[in-house]
Each structure stands twice: as structure tokens, then as C-alpha cells.
Amino acid sequence: MLSIFNIWGTFNRVLFFLSLIVSLAGLVGNALLLWHLGLHIKKGPFNTYLLHLAAADFLFLSCQVGFSIAKMASGYEDTLYFPVTFLWFAVGLWLLAAFGVDCCLTYMFPSFCSPSCRPRYTSVVLCLAIWALTMPAVLLPANACGLLYNGMSLLVCLKYHWVSVVWLAVLSGMACGASTFLFIFGNCCSSQPPPKFCKLAQCSGILLLFCRLPLVVYWCLRPVIKFLLPFFFPLATLLACIDSSAKPLLYYLKGRQLRKEPLRVALNRALGEEPQSSLGGISLPMSRV
């Protein structure tokens, strides 16, 4: 029995330090991404989503690093760790869903959903609304279920929790469904190749499916999983850190054409929104946000 606990303790420490290392690397990558998207790449509706997504990932990884260092210093985990980190994680999930659905609509209906046909600053307003709405959507269930303090009301907790479960299920379904649709429609059902932002949405959806969904599952079934599978949460945390840290590398690889190419050039090629002429022969001016 003691050997089992020793193995579990070693496994838990390995996952903890792997999450910390991945988070530190992801902080550097997302900081560079924020720098280039914020200052050096022309704003458009799609890279506006990615700018806010990089900010959400940066905050998630920052909290992950901060709470991990505090845990190493004090020897115990702060009760605010999970709800605070999950808050920024949920913002990123919502942004991924909005980004994927927007790519789908623009790809399917370029004449009606192109950036030139939508009101100015639509993407900015939507991203700001996502930031504002995610806070009560996460913090109210967390507060009702005793994650922010020790008090808990079972009936109120169940009511808020199931609302949050439905909300997260819808967001996850939208993000995964949009990615799957873009992959199938773009490769099998359309004579026009998908634009580069659709390809980014496809790759982000694959990352979401394998790396983000475990933490969503843990939020939805936390009491059961915590009792039956105590190793699930540190593993889900590591996968979430990998997802948030991998996007800058993904964008760079998508934009790189030469073996040795400056980061700014590759990111600008992957994220810069030059006019697209491949969607049904219609040129889409991408300078409006």
C-alpha cells in the first residue's frame, strides 16, 4: 500500500513540474505573440480573436505559474487556484468557439459574412463581451459550490453548476463542431481551398479536443472524478497548459516557409489578414474589425 502512495506521489510531482515548465515556456511564447499581434500586425476580425485568445492563455499560464510557485513555497495549494485559473481557461474556450464559428460562416457565406459586410469593430465588441460574461459564468457557480470560500449551499450549487455545465458543453460543441466542419467541408465538399484562418481554426480545434476537454470534464464532474481518479486533475492541467503554450508555435509553423525565417515574418504570414480571393472568387477585405 505504501508503495502505491509513493508511486502516486512521484507521478503527481512529475506532472506538477512538467506543468510548471510548459507554463513558463508558454508564457514566453504568448508574450511574443501578444507583442507581434498587438503592435506589428495589422488588426483584422480574425486575428482580433487570436489576440484576445493569446491574452487569455497568458493569464491562464501566469496564474498557473504563480500558484505553483506559491505552492512550492508554502507547501499547500491555495483554495483559489482552480476557480481563478479556470476563469481564464473558460475565456479561451469561448474565444475559440467564436473564432471557429466566425471562420465557418465566412467560409460558407462570403458574400454575407465577409468582414466588409459586418459592422465595424464587431469582433472587438464580441471579444469584450466574452470577457465580461465569462466572469459571472465561472465565479457564480464557484462561489455557490464553496470553491471561493468554505460555505456551500447544495441546492444553489446544483442550480448554478448545471447551468455552467450546459454552457461549457455548448461552447465545447461549437468549437469542436466548427473545426470538424471546416476540415470536412474544406477538404471534401468544396472546390475552393480553405483560407489560412480556417486552417488555424482546424488545428486549434484538434488541440481543444485532446488538451482542453479534459479540464472541462473535470469542472463538470469534479466531486466524482476527485474521488475516483485523483490523478485526473494534474493530468488535465498539464494538457491544458500544453494547449495554451502550443498555439504560438503552431502559428509560427503555419507561417514559416523557409527553414530559417524571422519570427515576425512567419507570424505576419500566418496571422496577417491580407485580402483573400479564394472564397468563391470574391475578394474579402480584411482590414475591418
mmCIF file of C-alpha atoms in Angstrom:
data_model
loop_
_atom_site.group_PDB
_atom_site.id
_atom_site.type_symbol
_atom_site.label_atom_id
_atom_site.label_comp_id
_atom_site.label_asym_id
_atom_site.label_seq_id
_atom_site.Cartn_x
_atom_site.Cartn_y
_atom_site.Cartn_z
ATOM 1 C CA MET A 1 0.000 0.000 0.000
ATOM 2 C CA LEU A 2 2.814 2.392 0.863
ATOM 3 C CA SER A 3 4.475 1.722 -2.490
ATOM 4 C CA ILE A 4 1.259 2.694 -4.284
ATOM 5 C CA PHE A 5 1.160 6.015 -2.439
ATOM 6 C CA ASN A 6 4.834 6.570 -3.227
ATOM 7 C CA ILE A 7 4.235 5.930 -6.918
ATOM 8 C CA TRP A 8 1.245 8.270 -6.888
ATOM 9 C CA GLY A 9 3.236 10.964 -5.091
ATOM 10 C CA THR A 10 6.085 10.702 -7.596
ATOM 11 C CA PHE A 11 3.669 10.765 -10.535
ATOM 12 C CA ASN A 12 1.909 13.812 -9.104
ATOM 13 C CA ARG A 13 5.208 15.680 -8.620
ATOM 14 C CA VAL A 14 6.299 14.851 -12.175
ATOM 15 C CA LEU A 15 3.034 16.229 -13.579
ATOM 16 C CA PHE A 16 3.333 19.305 -11.352
ATOM 17 C CA PHE A 17 6.834 20.201 -12.555
ATOM 18 C CA LEU A 18 6.019 19.363 -16.177
ATOM 19 C CA SER A 19 3.044 21.743 -15.981
ATOM 20 C CA LEU A 20 5.287 24.433 -14.493
ATOM 21 C CA ILE A 21 7.941 24.041 -17.205
ATOM 22 C CA VAL A 22 5.375 24.025 -20.022
ATOM 23 C CA SER A 23 3.659 27.086 -18.494
ATOM 24 C CA LEU A 24 6.913 29.028 -18.319
ATOM 25 C CA ALA A 25 7.671 28.239 -21.969
ATOM 26 C CA GLY A 26 4.102 29.140 -22.916
ATOM 27 C CA LEU A 27 4.363 32.487 -21.136
ATOM 28 C CA VAL A 28 7.333 33.420 -23.316
ATOM 29 C CA GLY A 29 5.559 32.285 -26.482
ATOM 30 C CA ASN A 30 2.304 34.078 -25.717
ATOM 31 C CA ALA A 31 4.153 37.239 -24.661
ATOM 32 C CA LEU A 32 5.886 37.291 -28.067
ATOM 33 C CA LEU A 33 2.551 36.601 -29.748
ATOM 34 C CA LEU A 34 0.881 39.469 -27.890
ATOM 35 C CA TRP A 35 3.770 41.759 -28.810
ATOM 36 C CA HIS A 36 3.548 40.998 -32.521
ATOM 37 C CA LEU A 37 -0.253 40.852 -32.743
ATOM 38 C CA GLY A 38 -0.676 43.987 -30.671
ATOM 39 C CA LEU A 39 1.985 46.176 -32.268
ATOM 40 C CA HIS A 40 3.302 44.770 -35.533
ATOM 41 C CA ILE A 41 0.430 43.029 -37.321
ATOM 42 C CA LYS A 42 -2.499 44.907 -38.827
ATOM 43 C CA LYS A 43 -5.726 44.313 -36.914
ATOM 44 C CA GLY A 44 -8.455 42.307 -38.613
ATOM 45 C CA PRO A 45 -11.553 40.433 -37.437
ATOM 46 C CA PHE A 46 -9.886 37.039 -37.190
ATOM 47 C CA ASN A 47 -6.578 37.991 -35.612
ATOM 48 C CA THR A 48 -8.574 40.072 -33.116
ATOM 49 C CA TYR A 49 -9.907 36.777 -31.752
ATOM 50 C CA LEU A 50 -6.376 35.383 -31.656
ATOM 51 C CA LEU A 51 -5.051 38.479 -29.869
ATOM 52 C CA HIS A 52 -7.638 38.080 -27.111
ATOM 53 C CA LEU A 53 -7.056 34.318 -27.057
ATOM 54 C CA ALA A 54 -3.330 34.914 -26.528
ATOM 55 C CA ALA A 55 -4.189 37.277 -23.661
ATOM 56 C CA ALA A 56 -6.464 34.642 -22.062
ATOM 57 C CA ASP A 57 -3.789 31.959 -22.450
ATOM 58 C CA PHE A 58 -1.164 34.308 -20.990
ATOM 59 C CA LEU A 59 -3.349 34.979 -17.935
ATOM 60 C CA PHE A 60 -4.091 31.266 -17.507
ATOM 61 C CA LEU A 61 -0.408 30.360 -17.652
ATOM 62 C CA SER A 62 0.553 33.285 -15.394
ATOM 63 C CA CYS A 63 -1.878 32.095 -12.728
ATOM 64 C CA GLN A 64 -0.640 28.550 -13.193
ATOM 65 C CA VAL A 65 2.970 29.641 -12.614
ATOM 66 C CA GLY A 66 2.068 31.968 -9.746
ATOM 67 C CA PHE A 67 0.022 29.413 -7.817
ATOM 68 C CA SER A 68 2.623 26.700 -8.481
ATOM 69 C CA ILE A 69 5.412 28.824 -7.037
ATOM 70 C CA ALA A 70 3.217 29.699 -4.055
ATOM 71 C CA LYS A 71 2.511 26.001 -3.516
ATOM 72 C CA MET A 72 6.228 25.186 -3.578
ATOM 73 C CA ALA A 73 6.918 27.978 -1.081
ATOM 74 C CA SER A 74 4.073 27.272 1.353
ATOM 75 C CA GLY A 75 3.645 23.530 0.899
ATOM 76 C CA TYR A 76 -0.116 23.628 0.268
ATOM 77 C CA GLU A 77 -2.405 24.617 -2.584
ATOM 78 C CA ASP A 78 -4.433 27.818 -2.367
ATOM 79 C CA THR A 79 -8.206 27.293 -2.497
ATOM 80 C CA LEU A 80 -8.494 29.998 -5.180
ATOM 81 C CA TYR A 81 -6.193 28.134 -7.557
ATOM 82 C CA PHE A 82 -8.784 26.158 -9.502
ATOM 83 C CA PRO A 83 -11.557 28.786 -9.926
ATOM 84 C CA VAL A 84 -9.095 31.570 -10.851
ATOM 85 C CA THR A 85 -7.161 29.534 -13.408
ATOM 86 C CA PHE A 86 -10.358 28.026 -14.823
ATOM 87 C CA LEU A 87 -11.768 31.537 -15.309
ATOM 88 C CA TRP A 88 -9.111 32.420 -17.912
ATOM 89 C CA PHE A 89 -9.300 28.918 -19.332
ATOM 90 C CA ALA A 90 -13.055 29.401 -19.931
ATOM 91 C CA VAL A 91 -12.428 32.764 -21.631
ATOM 92 C CA GLY A 92 -10.096 30.985 -24.049
ATOM 93 C CA LEU A 93 -12.679 28.266 -24.703
ATOM 94 C CA TRP A 94 -15.349 30.851 -25.516
ATOM 95 C CA LEU A 95 -12.972 32.753 -27.821
ATOM 96 C CA LEU A 96 -12.087 29.529 -29.643
ATOM 97 C CA ALA A 97 -15.785 28.818 -30.180
ATOM 98 C CA ALA A 98 -16.421 32.340 -31.513
ATOM 99 C CA PHE A 99 -13.359 32.183 -33.757
ATOM 100 C CA GLY A 100 -14.339 28.799 -35.207
ATOM 101 C CA VAL A 101 -17.965 29.765 -35.854
ATOM 102 C CA ASP A 102 -16.900 33.061 -37.466
ATOM 103 C CA CYS A 103 -14.492 31.193 -39.762
ATOM 104 C CA CYS A 104 -17.271 28.762 -40.721
ATOM 105 C CA LEU A 105 -19.760 31.498 -41.563
ATOM 106 C CA THR A 106 -17.214 33.500 -43.556
ATOM 107 C CA TYR A 107 -16.110 30.418 -45.475
ATOM 108 C CA MET A 108 -19.655 29.262 -46.268
ATOM 109 C CA PHE A 109 -21.264 32.653 -46.934
ATOM 110 C CA PRO A 110 -18.506 35.018 -48.109
ATOM 111 C CA SER A 111 -20.974 37.404 -49.708
ATOM 112 C CA PHE A 112 -22.949 37.946 -46.486
ATOM 113 C CA CYS A 113 -20.473 37.306 -43.668
ATOM 114 C CA SER A 114 -17.278 38.815 -45.041
ATOM 115 C CA PRO A 115 -15.616 41.470 -42.860
ATOM 116 C CA SER A 116 -16.617 44.200 -45.335
ATOM 117 C CA CYS A 117 -20.315 43.379 -44.777
ATOM 118 C CA ARG A 118 -20.316 43.370 -40.977
ATOM 119 C CA PRO A 119 -20.481 46.394 -38.666
ATOM 120 C CA ARG A 120 -17.128 47.874 -37.753
ATOM 121 C CA TYR A 121 -15.475 46.542 -34.574
ATOM 122 C CA THR A 122 -17.838 43.541 -34.406
ATOM 123 C CA SER A 123 -15.031 41.198 -33.365
ATOM 124 C CA VAL A 124 -13.729 43.620 -30.732
ATOM 125 C CA VAL A 125 -17.164 44.070 -29.174
ATOM 126 C CA LEU A 126 -17.778 40.314 -29.169
ATOM 127 C CA CYS A 127 -14.411 39.614 -27.518
ATOM 128 C CA LEU A 128 -15.029 42.227 -24.828
ATOM 129 C CA ALA A 129 -18.497 40.768 -24.193
ATOM 130 C CA ILE A 130 -16.921 37.322 -23.794
ATOM 131 C CA TRP A 131 -14.501 38.652 -21.156
ATOM 132 C CA ALA A 132 -17.358 40.321 -19.282
ATOM 133 C CA LEU A 133 -19.792 37.391 -19.408
ATOM 134 C CA THR A 134 -17.308 34.655 -18.529
ATOM 135 C CA MET A 135 -16.597 36.095 -15.078
ATOM 136 C CA PRO A 136 -20.118 35.592 -13.644
ATOM 137 C CA ALA A 137 -20.494 32.332 -15.589
ATOM 138 C CA VAL A 138 -17.492 30.852 -13.742
ATOM 139 C CA LEU A 139 -17.370 32.741 -10.451
ATOM 140 C CA LEU A 140 -21.060 32.368 -9.517
ATOM 141 C CA PRO A 141 -21.009 28.530 -9.646
ATOM 142 C CA ALA A 142 -17.595 28.512 -7.954
ATOM 143 C CA ASN A 143 -18.900 30.716 -5.152
ATOM 144 C CA ALA A 144 -22.126 28.703 -4.742
ATOM 145 C CA CYS A 145 -20.193 25.410 -4.576
ATOM 146 C CA GLY A 146 -17.694 26.596 -1.982
ATOM 147 C CA LEU A 147 -14.652 26.942 -4.253
ATOM 148 C CA LEU A 148 -14.103 30.591 -3.303
ATOM 149 C CA TYR A 149 -14.785 30.140 0.397
ATOM 150 C CA ASN A 150 -15.813 27.321 2.734
ATOM 151 C CA GLY A 151 -19.557 27.959 2.767
ATOM 152 C CA MET A 152 -21.753 25.967 0.393
ATOM 153 C CA SER A 153 -25.476 25.618 -0.314
ATOM 154 C CA LEU A 154 -26.223 22.309 -2.027
ATOM 155 C CA LEU A 155 -29.373 23.384 -3.886
ATOM 156 C CA VAL A 156 -27.890 26.679 -5.062
ATOM 157 C CA CYS A 157 -24.689 24.875 -6.032
ATOM 158 C CA LEU A 158 -26.562 22.326 -8.141
ATOM 159 C CA LYS A 159 -28.588 25.024 -9.871
ATOM 160 C CA TYR A 160 -25.599 27.153 -10.836
ATOM 161 C CA HIS A 161 -23.397 24.164 -11.584
ATOM 162 C CA TRP A 162 -25.750 22.584 -14.093
ATOM 163 C CA VAL A 163 -26.159 25.912 -15.860
ATOM 164 C CA SER A 164 -22.389 26.146 -16.163
ATOM 165 C CA VAL A 165 -22.195 22.534 -17.375
ATOM 166 C CA VAL A 166 -24.694 23.236 -20.159
ATOM 167 C CA TRP A 167 -22.866 26.441 -21.058
ATOM 168 C CA LEU A 168 -19.486 24.689 -21.275
ATOM 169 C CA ALA A 169 -20.974 21.791 -23.249
ATOM 170 C CA VAL A 170 -22.414 24.229 -25.798
ATOM 171 C CA LEU A 171 -19.100 26.092 -26.123
ATOM 172 C CA SER A 172 -17.103 22.875 -26.480
ATOM 173 C CA GLY A 173 -19.568 21.550 -29.055
ATOM 174 C CA MET A 174 -19.432 24.790 -31.038
ATOM 175 C CA ALA A 175 -15.631 24.869 -31.080
ATOM 176 C CA CYS A 176 -15.183 21.172 -31.942
ATOM 177 C CA GLY A 177 -18.087 21.215 -34.392
ATOM 178 C CA ALA A 178 -16.738 24.263 -36.234
ATOM 179 C CA SER A 179 -13.296 22.693 -36.511
ATOM 180 C CA THR A 180 -14.728 19.389 -37.750
ATOM 181 C CA PHE A 181 -16.967 21.142 -40.264
ATOM 182 C CA LEU A 182 -14.071 23.208 -41.638
ATOM 183 C CA PHE A 183 -11.955 20.089 -42.003
ATOM 184 C CA ILE A 184 -14.658 18.045 -43.775
ATOM 185 C CA PHE A 185 -16.151 20.833 -45.882
ATOM 186 C CA GLY A 186 -12.778 22.323 -46.802
ATOM 187 C CA ASN A 187 -11.176 19.035 -47.812
ATOM 188 C CA CYS A 188 -14.084 17.018 -49.203
ATOM 189 C CA CYS A 189 -17.034 19.203 -50.158
ATOM 190 C CA SER A 190 -15.551 22.415 -51.554
ATOM 191 C CA SER A 191 -13.566 23.063 -54.711
ATOM 192 C CA GLN A 192 -12.001 26.134 -53.103
ATOM 193 C CA PRO A 193 -9.127 25.642 -50.645
ATOM 194 C CA PRO A 194 -9.884 26.953 -47.160
ATOM 195 C CA PRO A 195 -8.186 30.254 -46.250
ATOM 196 C CA LYS A 196 -5.366 30.220 -43.746
ATOM 197 C CA PHE A 197 -7.525 31.280 -40.802
ATOM 198 C CA CYS A 198 -9.771 28.281 -41.363
ATOM 199 C CA LYS A 199 -6.681 26.073 -41.199
ATOM 200 C CA LEU A 200 -5.718 27.711 -37.900
ATOM 201 C CA ALA A 201 -9.232 27.035 -36.605
ATOM 202 C CA GLN A 202 -8.907 23.379 -37.635
ATOM 203 C CA CYS A 203 -5.611 22.958 -35.767
ATOM 204 C CA SER A 204 -6.931 24.818 -32.714
ATOM 205 C CA GLY A 205 -9.947 22.505 -32.691
ATOM 206 C CA ILE A 206 -7.703 19.426 -32.661
ATOM 207 C CA LEU A 207 -5.745 20.854 -29.731
ATOM 208 C CA LEU A 208 -9.013 21.660 -27.966
ATOM 209 C CA LEU A 209 -10.353 18.138 -28.415
ATOM 210 C CA PHE A 210 -7.343 16.422 -26.894
ATOM 211 C CA CYS A 211 -5.986 19.049 -24.492
ATOM 212 C CA ARG A 212 -8.818 21.343 -23.347
ATOM 213 C CA LEU A 213 -11.754 18.993 -22.957
ATOM 214 C CA PRO A 214 -10.263 17.016 -20.010
ATOM 215 C CA LEU A 215 -10.268 20.130 -17.813
ATOM 216 C CA VAL A 216 -13.844 20.918 -18.912
ATOM 217 C CA VAL A 217 -14.823 17.374 -17.919
ATOM 218 C CA TYR A 218 -13.142 17.837 -14.550
ATOM 219 C CA TRP A 219 -15.081 21.073 -13.913
ATOM 220 C CA CYS A 220 -18.360 19.347 -14.777
ATOM 221 C CA LEU A 221 -17.743 16.179 -12.728
ATOM 222 C CA ARG A 222 -15.286 17.441 -10.142
ATOM 223 C CA PRO A 223 -16.598 15.659 -6.987
ATOM 224 C CA VAL A 224 -16.853 12.266 -8.727
ATOM 225 C CA ILE A 225 -13.519 12.495 -10.552
ATOM 226 C CA LYS A 226 -11.711 13.836 -7.494
ATOM 227 C CA PHE A 227 -12.831 10.768 -5.536
ATOM 228 C CA LEU A 228 -12.415 8.068 -8.202
ATOM 229 C CA LEU A 229 -9.500 9.380 -10.293
ATOM 230 C CA PRO A 230 -7.260 11.620 -8.157
ATOM 231 C CA PHE A 231 -4.594 11.734 -10.892
ATOM 232 C CA PHE A 232 -7.042 13.139 -13.470
ATOM 233 C CA PHE A 233 -6.815 16.799 -12.411
ATOM 234 C CA PRO A 234 -2.996 17.173 -12.584
ATOM 235 C CA LEU A 235 -3.030 15.372 -15.941
ATOM 236 C CA ALA A 236 -5.841 17.594 -17.262
ATOM 237 C CA THR A 237 -3.952 20.656 -16.013
ATOM 238 C CA LEU A 238 -0.812 19.584 -17.891
ATOM 239 C CA LEU A 239 -2.820 19.070 -21.086
ATOM 240 C CA ALA A 240 -4.450 22.496 -20.698
ATOM 241 C CA CYS A 241 -1.009 24.076 -20.248
ATOM 242 C CA ILE A 242 0.186 22.305 -23.404
ATOM 243 C CA ASP A 243 -2.814 23.668 -25.329
ATOM 244 C CA SER A 244 -2.243 27.249 -24.161
ATOM 245 C CA SER A 245 1.502 27.027 -24.794
ATOM 246 C CA ALA A 246 1.388 25.328 -28.196
ATOM 247 C CA LYS A 247 -0.556 27.963 -30.138
ATOM 248 C CA PRO A 248 2.354 30.418 -30.716
ATOM 249 C CA LEU A 249 4.462 27.533 -32.055
ATOM 250 C CA LEU A 250 1.533 26.370 -34.189
ATOM 251 C CA TYR A 251 1.117 29.829 -35.745
ATOM 252 C CA TYR A 252 4.856 30.062 -36.420
ATOM 253 C CA LEU A 253 4.980 26.661 -38.107
ATOM 254 C CA LYS A 254 1.916 27.504 -40.206
ATOM 255 C CA GLY A 255 3.516 30.744 -41.390
ATOM 256 C CA ARG A 256 7.091 29.572 -41.879
ATOM 257 C CA GLN A 257 8.151 28.880 -45.451
ATOM 258 C CA LEU A 258 11.933 28.886 -45.125
ATOM 259 C CA ARG A 259 13.997 26.775 -42.778
ATOM 260 C CA LYS A 260 15.445 29.820 -41.014
ATOM 261 C CA GLU A 261 12.970 32.672 -41.009
ATOM 262 C CA PRO A 262 12.457 35.569 -38.555
ATOM 263 C CA LEU A 263 9.612 35.121 -36.103
ATOM 264 C CA ARG A 264 7.912 38.354 -37.177
ATOM 265 C CA VAL A 265 7.860 37.340 -40.852
ATOM 266 C CA ALA A 266 6.382 33.904 -40.146
ATOM 267 C CA LEU A 267 3.751 35.249 -37.731
ATOM 268 C CA ASN A 268 2.782 38.018 -40.130
ATOM 269 C CA ARG A 269 2.319 35.446 -42.894
ATOM 270 C CA ALA A 270 0.230 33.193 -40.638
ATOM 271 C CA LEU A 271 -1.795 35.883 -38.858
ATOM 272 C CA GLY A 272 -1.748 38.901 -41.134
ATOM 273 C CA GLU A 273 -5.073 39.267 -42.885
ATOM 274 C CA GLU A 274 -4.263 40.137 -46.473
ATOM 275 C CA PRO A 275 -7.250 40.121 -48.869
ATOM 276 C CA GLN A 276 -8.470 36.616 -49.627
ATOM 277 C CA SER A 277 -9.577 35.803 -53.164
ATOM 278 C CA SER A 278 -10.161 32.082 -52.778
ATOM 279 C CA LEU A 279 -13.668 32.141 -51.308
ATOM 280 C CA GLY A 280 -15.890 31.744 -54.314
ATOM 281 C CA GLY A 281 -13.801 34.210 -56.349
ATOM 282 C CA ILE A 282 -14.763 37.069 -54.013
ATOM 283 C CA SER A 283 -12.079 39.258 -52.552
ATOM 284 C CA LEU A 284 -12.527 39.781 -48.837
ATOM 285 C CA PRO A 285 -11.018 42.975 -47.464
ATOM 286 C CA MET A 286 -9.744 42.048 -44.021
ATOM 287 C CA SER A 287 -8.905 45.401 -42.570
ATOM 288 C CA ARG A 288 -12.177 45.921 -40.760
ATOM 289 C CA VAL A 289 -12.569 44.669 -37.197
#
